[in-house]
Amino acid sequence: MQTLTLEPLTRAAFEPFGDVIELDGAKHFPINGGTTERFHDLARVEIGADSGGRPLINVFRGQSRPQPVEISMMERHPLGSQAFLPVGVVSYLVVVAPAGDFDAKKMRAFSIRGWQGVNYARGVWHHPLIVLGGVRDFVVIDRGGSENNCEETYLSEKFRLVENGWG
Amino acid sequence: MQTLTLEPLTRAAFEPFGDVIELDGAKHFPINGGTTERFHDLARVEIGADSGGRPLINVFRGQSRPQPVEISMMERHPLGSQAFLPVGVVSYLVVVAPAGDFDAKKMRAFSIRGWQGVNYARGVWHHPLIVLGGVRDFVVIDRGGSENNCEETYLSEKFRLVENGWG
């Protein structure tokens, strides 16, 4: 089986795929008479309003995945972005590949620790939610509309996610 | 000083002001091969796309307010809704009044326990974030755009929030 090595999630590494949603390094300023700090505009939300899209607020409750995690399919949303913000500190994994024709050789895998969210840009291939360590909830911001906005692709060979050094 | 009695937050009581975001009673269905439950479209998000608005994802970090809480001002966002989803279980208070000309006699106050969010409908008067018990983070979904989208009003007399029975 092929393997894919997990990397830590950073803004720089994830830039081709969308946004890392985190407070470190985010623009922020005080509001409400100084009682609240606003960390502002943390992701590029694309809802395709020109094609009748509207923003949805959802909660995804993800079951814990057995380890080692094996990747056999990927999906993409051609009409909008999709953001995941964990409700609390959650360990989860993210697997992505560039938008366009799917290329398994260009997949990247990221490991999240602490409070980090991700926003997949429109059309970016990604694996469905991979939660570790228990049932966990995420606030999910994506596109609503009547058009089909989910495409799947099945890999010809599975990839096993490995941590650096597990080899 | 006038008082305003806190009520528990329920969908029925909050209906004139927007949405209660909670999982009990929400539409939901399995996705991702049954590994994830999607609680779908939990709030009516208004971003005024026709006037150039776009959805923003933010985090508000609220300081704890001293108790008893006194209300001396309210605000509204005339161009869009504003949703608050706590990152974890957070105790906080919500004070609202109907859209239109502000009327202090129509204020309502709600107490949140457990995981509940709120979405203020466009133009609904509300008090800025009132967190109890420590610094807490909220995912906030509201409208981005160049127009002014915040109006404030100052009350002629303060209102003290009281729990039923404190009287």
Short mmCIF file of C-alpha atoms in Angstrom, two decimals:
data_model
loop_
_atom_site.label_atom_id
_atom_site.label_comp_id
_atom_site.label_asym_id
_atom_site.label_seq_id
_atom_site.Cartn_x
_atom_site.Cartn_y
_atom_site.Cartn_z
CA MET A 1 0.00 0.00 0.00
CA GLN A 2 1.12 3.53 -0.73
CA THR A 3 1.68 5.87 2.20
CA LEU A 4 1.13 9.58 2.70
CA THR A 5 3.07 11.36 5.43
CA LEU A 6 1.19 13.69 7.76
CA GLU A 7 2.46 17.26 8.02
CA PRO A 8 1.58 19.83 10.67
CA LEU A 9 -1.13 22.20 9.45
CA THR A 10 0.25 25.67 8.72
CA ARG A 11 -1.08 28.58 6.69
CA ALA A 12 1.87 28.39 4.31
CA ALA A 13 1.56 24.68 3.62
CA PHE A 14 -2.22 24.82 3.19
CA GLU A 15 -2.33 27.97 1.04
CA PRO A 16 -2.89 26.12 -2.28
CA PHE A 17 -5.97 24.41 -0.83
CA GLY A 18 -7.77 27.15 1.09
CA ASP A 19 -7.49 28.72 4.53
CA VAL A 20 -6.27 27.63 7.92
CA ILE A 21 -8.67 29.16 10.44
CA GLU A 22 -6.72 29.98 13.58
CA LEU A 23 -6.23 32.92 15.89
CA ASP A 24 -2.43 33.10 15.84
CA GLY A 25 -1.53 35.54 13.10
CA ALA A 26 -5.13 36.59 12.38
CA LYS A 27 -6.23 40.22 12.04
CA HIS A 28 -7.99 41.24 15.24
CA PHE A 29 -9.24 44.33 17.05
CA PRO A 30 -11.28 45.19 20.15
CA ILE A 31 -15.03 45.80 19.93
CA ASN A 32 -17.90 46.18 22.40
CA GLY A 33 -16.11 48.79 24.47
CA GLY A 34 -13.03 46.61 24.78
CA THR A 35 -14.85 43.62 26.29
CA THR A 36 -14.55 41.49 23.14
CA GLU A 37 -11.72 40.86 20.69
CA ARG A 38 -12.86 40.32 17.10
CA PHE A 39 -10.65 37.98 15.03
CA HIS A 40 -11.89 39.16 11.68
CA ASP A 41 -12.69 37.55 8.34
CA LEU A 42 -10.76 34.32 8.85
CA ALA A 43 -11.58 32.53 5.58
CA ARG A 44 -12.49 33.21 1.96
CA VAL A 45 -16.07 31.99 1.90
CA GLU A 46 -17.34 31.22 -1.62
CA ILE A 47 -21.06 30.51 -1.92
CA GLY A 48 -21.62 31.19 -5.62
CA ALA A 49 -24.30 33.81 -4.98
CA ASP A 50 -24.34 34.51 -8.74
CA SER A 51 -25.58 30.95 -9.32
CA GLY A 52 -28.22 31.10 -6.60
CA GLY A 53 -26.10 29.91 -3.70
CA ARG A 54 -26.56 30.98 -0.09
CA PRO A 55 -24.44 30.46 3.02
CA LEU A 56 -25.37 27.59 5.32
CA ILE A 57 -24.48 27.13 8.97
CA ASN A 58 -24.39 23.45 9.92
CA VAL A 59 -22.93 21.21 12.58
CA PHE A 60 -21.13 18.02 11.55
CA ARG A 61 -20.87 15.37 14.26
CA GLY A 62 -18.01 13.10 13.27
CA GLN A 63 -17.34 9.63 14.61
CA SER A 64 -13.80 8.66 15.46
CA ARG A 65 -11.98 6.80 12.66
CA PRO A 66 -9.98 3.64 13.30
CA GLN A 67 -6.22 3.98 12.92
CA PRO A 68 -4.21 3.62 10.80
CA VAL A 69 -6.36 5.72 8.49
CA GLU A 70 -6.58 4.56 4.88
CA ILE A 71 -7.67 6.87 2.07
CA SER A 72 -9.68 5.28 -0.73
CA MET A 73 -11.80 8.19 -1.99
CA MET A 74 -11.85 11.97 -2.19
CA GLU A 75 -14.57 14.54 -2.85
CA ARG A 76 -14.92 18.14 -3.98
CA HIS A 77 -17.55 20.88 -3.98
CA PRO A 78 -17.45 22.58 -7.39
CA LEU A 79 -19.78 25.46 -6.46
CA GLY A 80 -18.46 26.68 -3.13
CA SER A 81 -16.01 26.56 -0.26
CA GLN A 82 -16.52 24.48 2.89
CA ALA A 83 -15.18 25.54 6.27
CA PHE A 84 -14.80 23.37 9.38
CA LEU A 85 -14.40 24.96 12.82
CA PRO A 86 -14.12 22.51 15.70
CA VAL A 87 -16.35 23.00 18.74
CA GLY A 88 -13.52 22.82 21.25
CA VAL A 89 -10.05 21.40 20.78
CA VAL A 90 -10.27 18.42 18.43
CA SER A 91 -7.67 16.10 16.91
CA TYR A 92 -8.44 15.45 13.28
CA LEU A 93 -6.72 14.84 9.97
CA VAL A 94 -7.11 16.62 6.65
CA VAL A 95 -6.24 15.16 3.23
CA VAL A 96 -6.36 17.38 0.15
CA ALA A 97 -5.38 17.49 -3.51
CA PRO A 98 -5.39 20.46 -5.89
CA ALA A 99 -8.54 21.52 -7.75
CA GLY A 100 -8.85 20.34 -11.32
CA ASP A 101 -8.33 16.78 -12.52
CA PHE A 102 -7.67 14.61 -9.49
CA ASP A 103 -4.04 13.54 -9.15
CA ALA A 104 -3.29 11.13 -6.29
CA LYS A 105 0.40 11.96 -6.55
CA LYS A 106 -0.40 15.52 -5.47
CA MET A 107 -2.28 14.58 -2.30
CA ARG A 108 -1.14 16.15 0.97
CA ALA A 109 -2.11 15.13 4.48
CA PHE A 110 -2.19 17.38 7.55
CA SER A 111 -2.51 16.73 11.24
CA ILE A 112 -4.37 19.21 13.45
CA ARG A 113 -3.69 19.74 17.12
CA GLY A 114 -5.11 22.54 19.21
CA TRP A 115 -7.88 24.80 17.91
CA GLN A 116 -7.47 24.98 14.15
CA GLY A 117 -10.12 24.98 11.44
CA VAL A 118 -9.82 24.60 7.70
CA ASN A 119 -11.68 26.11 4.77
CA TYR A 120 -11.47 24.08 1.56
CA ALA A 121 -11.51 26.41 -1.43
CA ARG A 122 -14.07 25.76 -4.16
CA GLY A 123 -13.21 22.64 -6.12
CA VAL A 124 -10.32 21.50 -3.91
CA TRP A 125 -10.32 17.73 -3.47
CA HIS A 126 -10.53 16.61 0.15
CA HIS A 127 -11.31 13.57 2.20
CA PRO A 128 -14.47 13.56 4.33
CA LEU A 129 -14.03 14.36 8.01
CA ILE A 130 -11.41 12.24 9.81
CA VAL A 131 -11.86 12.65 13.55
CA LEU A 132 -9.56 10.94 16.03
CA GLY A 133 -10.19 10.15 19.67
CA GLY A 134 -13.96 10.32 20.00
CA VAL A 135 -17.16 11.79 18.60
CA ARG A 136 -16.60 15.49 17.89
CA ASP A 137 -18.65 18.40 16.57
CA PHE A 138 -17.68 21.00 13.97
CA VAL A 139 -19.40 24.16 12.83
CA VAL A 140 -19.46 23.89 9.03
CA ILE A 141 -20.03 26.85 6.71
CA ASP A 142 -20.79 25.87 3.14
CA ARG A 143 -23.04 26.56 0.17
CA GLY A 144 -26.74 25.88 -0.03
CA GLY A 145 -28.61 25.62 -3.30
CA SER A 146 -30.46 23.17 -5.48
CA GLU A 147 -27.54 22.27 -7.76
CA ASN A 148 -25.41 19.19 -7.14
CA ASN A 149 -22.34 20.41 -5.26
CA CYS A 150 -20.53 17.20 -4.37
CA GLU A 151 -18.39 15.05 -6.64
CA GLU A 152 -16.49 11.95 -5.54
CA THR A 153 -13.55 10.07 -6.96
CA TYR A 154 -12.30 6.63 -5.98
CA LEU A 155 -8.58 5.96 -5.84
CA SER A 156 -7.13 3.07 -7.82
CA GLU A 157 -4.96 2.22 -4.80
CA LYS A 158 -5.41 3.03 -1.13
CA PHE A 159 -3.05 5.35 0.73
CA ARG A 160 -2.23 4.83 4.38
CA LEU A 161 -1.61 7.97 6.46
CA VAL A 162 1.62 7.77 8.43
CA GLU A 163 3.27 10.08 10.87
CA ASN A 164 6.78 11.19 10.09
CA GLY A 165 9.08 8.62 11.58
CA TRP A 166 6.55 5.81 11.74
CA GLY A 167 7.83 4.53 8.38
CA MET B 1 -33.40 50.61 38.50
CA GLN B 2 -35.65 48.65 36.15
CA THR B 3 -35.18 44.89 35.97
CA LEU B 4 -35.48 42.38 33.15
CA THR B 5 -36.09 38.75 34.03
CA LEU B 6 -33.99 36.09 32.31
CA GLU B 7 -35.85 33.34 30.48
CA PRO B 8 -34.43 30.03 29.25
CA LEU B 9 -33.53 30.19 25.55
CA THR B 10 -35.97 28.21 23.42
CA ARG B 11 -36.77 28.28 19.71
CA ALA B 12 -40.36 29.34 20.40
CA ALA B 13 -39.44 32.23 22.68
CA PHE B 14 -36.66 33.49 20.39
CA GLU B 15 -38.56 33.15 17.11
CA PRO B 16 -39.35 36.90 16.75
CA PHE B 17 -35.64 37.72 16.99
CA GLY B 18 -33.94 35.10 14.86
CA ASP B 19 -32.77 31.52 15.31
CA VAL B 20 -31.68 29.37 18.20
CA ILE B 21 -28.84 27.21 16.90
CA GLU B 22 -28.98 23.87 18.66
CA LEU B 23 -28.95 20.21 17.74
CA ASP B 24 -32.09 19.10 19.58
CA GLY B 25 -34.92 19.37 17.09
CA ALA B 26 -32.68 20.22 14.12
CA LYS B 27 -32.95 18.52 10.74
CA HIS B 28 -30.13 15.99 10.43
CA PHE B 29 -29.02 13.10 8.26
CA PRO B 30 -25.99 10.84 7.88
CA ILE B 31 -23.25 11.65 5.35
CA ASN B 32 -19.74 10.38 4.61
CA GLY B 33 -20.79 6.73 4.52
CA GLY B 34 -22.52 7.04 7.87
CA THR B 35 -19.42 8.26 9.75
CA THR B 36 -20.77 11.82 10.13
CA GLU B 37 -24.16 13.25 11.05
CA ARG B 38 -24.99 16.53 9.31
CA PHE B 39 -27.21 18.91 11.32
CA HIS B 40 -28.29 20.97 8.37
CA ASP B 41 -28.99 24.65 7.72
CA LEU B 42 -29.38 25.76 11.32
CA ALA B 43 -29.96 29.50 10.79
CA ARG B 44 -31.33 31.99 8.28
CA VAL B 45 -28.14 33.76 7.26
CA GLU B 46 -28.76 37.16 5.65
CA ILE B 47 -25.73 38.84 4.09
CA GLY B 48 -27.40 41.29 1.74
CA ALA B 49 -25.63 39.94 -1.34
CA ASP B 50 -27.76 42.27 -3.47
CA SER B 51 -26.11 45.24 -1.75
CA GLY B 52 -22.58 43.86 -2.09
CA GLY B 53 -22.46 41.89 1.13
CA ARG B 54 -20.47 38.70 1.63
CA PRO B 55 -20.39 36.16 4.45
CA LEU B 56 -17.65 36.50 7.06
CA ILE B 57 -16.31 33.86 9.42
CA ASN B 58 -14.90 35.42 12.58
CA VAL B 59 -14.06 34.46 16.13
CA PHE B 60 -15.19 36.72 18.98
CA ARG B 61 -13.26 36.28 22.21
CA GLY B 62 -15.46 37.65 24.99
CA GLN B 63 -14.34 38.62 28.46
CA SER B 64 -16.48 37.65 31.41
CA ARG B 65 -18.93 40.37 32.53
CA PRO B 66 -19.35 41.32 36.18
CA GLN B 67 -22.66 40.36 37.75
CA PRO B 68 -25.30 41.59 38.18
CA VAL B 69 -25.35 42.57 34.51
CA GLU B 70 -26.77 46.00 33.71
CA ILE B 71 -27.99 46.94 30.25
CA SER B 72 -27.43 50.53 29.16
CA MET B 73 -27.19 50.23 25.37
CA MET B 74 -28.25 48.04 22.47
CA GLU B 75 -27.11 47.67 18.87
CA ARG B 76 -28.41 46.35 15.56
CA HIS B 77 -27.03 45.39 12.15
CA PRO B 78 -29.37 46.81 9.51
CA LEU B 79 -27.79 44.96 6.57
CA GLY B 80 -27.45 41.40 7.76
CA SER B 81 -27.85 38.71 10.37
CA GLN B 82 -25.21 37.81 12.96
CA ALA B 83 -24.79 34.30 14.34
CA PHE B 84 -22.88 33.26 17.47
CA LEU B 85 -21.82 29.63 17.96
CA PRO B 86 -19.87 28.95 21.14
CA VAL B 87 -16.60 27.03 20.90
CA GLY B 88 -17.51 24.52 23.59
CA VAL B 89 -20.16 24.81 26.26
CA VAL B 90 -20.41 28.45 27.34
CA SER B 91 -22.69 30.29 29.77
CA TYR B 92 -23.80 33.58 28.31
CA LEU B 93 -26.77 35.92 28.24
CA VAL B 94 -28.69 37.37 25.31
CA VAL B 95 -30.78 40.54 25.39
CA VAL B 96 -32.92 41.47 22.37
CA ALA B 97 -35.67 43.82 21.26
CA PRO B 98 -37.71 43.74 18.06
CA ALA B 99 -36.46 45.31 14.83
CA GLY B 100 -37.77 48.75 14.01
CA ASP B 101 -37.85 51.70 16.40
CA PHE B 102 -36.18 50.63 19.62
CA ASP B 103 -38.64 50.04 22.48
CA ALA B 104 -37.10 49.24 25.86
CA LYS B 105 -40.43 47.90 27.08
CA LYS B 106 -40.17 45.12 24.50
CA MET B 107 -36.73 43.89 25.56
CA ARG B 108 -36.37 40.19 26.37
CA ALA B 109 -33.43 38.51 28.11
CA PHE B 110 -32.37 34.88 27.72
CA SER B 111 -29.99 32.67 29.62
CA ILE B 112 -28.01 30.01 27.75
CA ARG B 113 -26.77 26.79 29.28
CA GLY B 114 -25.29 23.92 27.37
CA TRP B 115 -24.36 24.22 23.71
CA GLN B 116 -26.71 26.76 22.17
CA GLY B 117 -26.00 29.47 19.63
CA VAL B 118 -28.11 32.38 18.47
CA ASN B 119 -28.58 34.09 15.13
CA TYR B 120 -29.87 37.66 15.35
CA ALA B 121 -32.05 38.42 12.35
CA ARG B 122 -31.27 41.52 10.31
CA GLY B 123 -32.13 44.68 12.23
CA VAL B 124 -32.97 42.97 15.54
CA TRP B 125 -31.72 44.99 18.51
CA HIS B 126 -29.35 43.08 20.75
CA HIS B 127 -26.82 43.67 23.46
CA PRO B 128 -23.15 42.97 22.70
CA LEU B 129 -21.78 39.65 23.91
CA ILE B 130 -22.36 38.95 27.62
CA VAL B 131 -20.14 36.05 28.67
CA LEU B 132 -20.22 34.66 32.19
CA GLY B 133 -17.59 32.65 33.99
CA GLY B 134 -14.42 33.32 32.01
CA VAL B 135 -12.98 34.31 28.65
CA ARG B 136 -14.81 32.36 25.95
CA ASP B 137 -14.65 32.10 22.14
CA PHE B 138 -17.52 32.15 19.65
CA VAL B 139 -17.58 31.48 15.93
CA VAL B 140 -19.46 34.46 14.48
CA ILE B 141 -21.02 34.49 11.01
CA ASP B 142 -22.02 37.94 9.81
CA ARG B 143 -21.97 40.29 6.85
CA GLY B 144 -18.90 41.86 5.31
CA GLY B 145 -19.06 44.95 3.14
CA SER B 146 -18.04 48.58 3.02
CA GLU B 147 -21.35 50.02 4.27
CA ASN B 148 -21.91 50.88 7.91
CA ASN B 149 -23.71 47.91 9.43
CA CYS B 150 -23.83 48.76 13.13
CA GLU B 151 -26.17 51.20 14.87
CA GLU B 152 -26.29 51.77 18.61
CA THR B 153 -28.89 53.19 20.94
CA TYR B 154 -28.45 54.26 24.54
CA LEU B 155 -31.18 53.57 27.06
CA SER B 156 -32.62 56.42 29.10
CA GLU B 157 -32.55 54.15 32.15
CA LYS B 158 -30.47 51.06 32.90
CA PHE B 159 -32.01 47.61 33.21
CA ARG B 160 -30.60 45.02 35.59
CA LEU B 161 -30.86 41.37 34.48
CA VAL B 162 -32.37 39.16 37.17
CA GLU B 163 -33.03 35.47 37.38
CA ASN B 164 -36.57 34.38 38.04
CA GLY B 165 -36.95 34.31 41.81
CA TRP B 166 -34.04 36.66 42.58
CA GLY B 167 -36.51 39.58 42.65
#
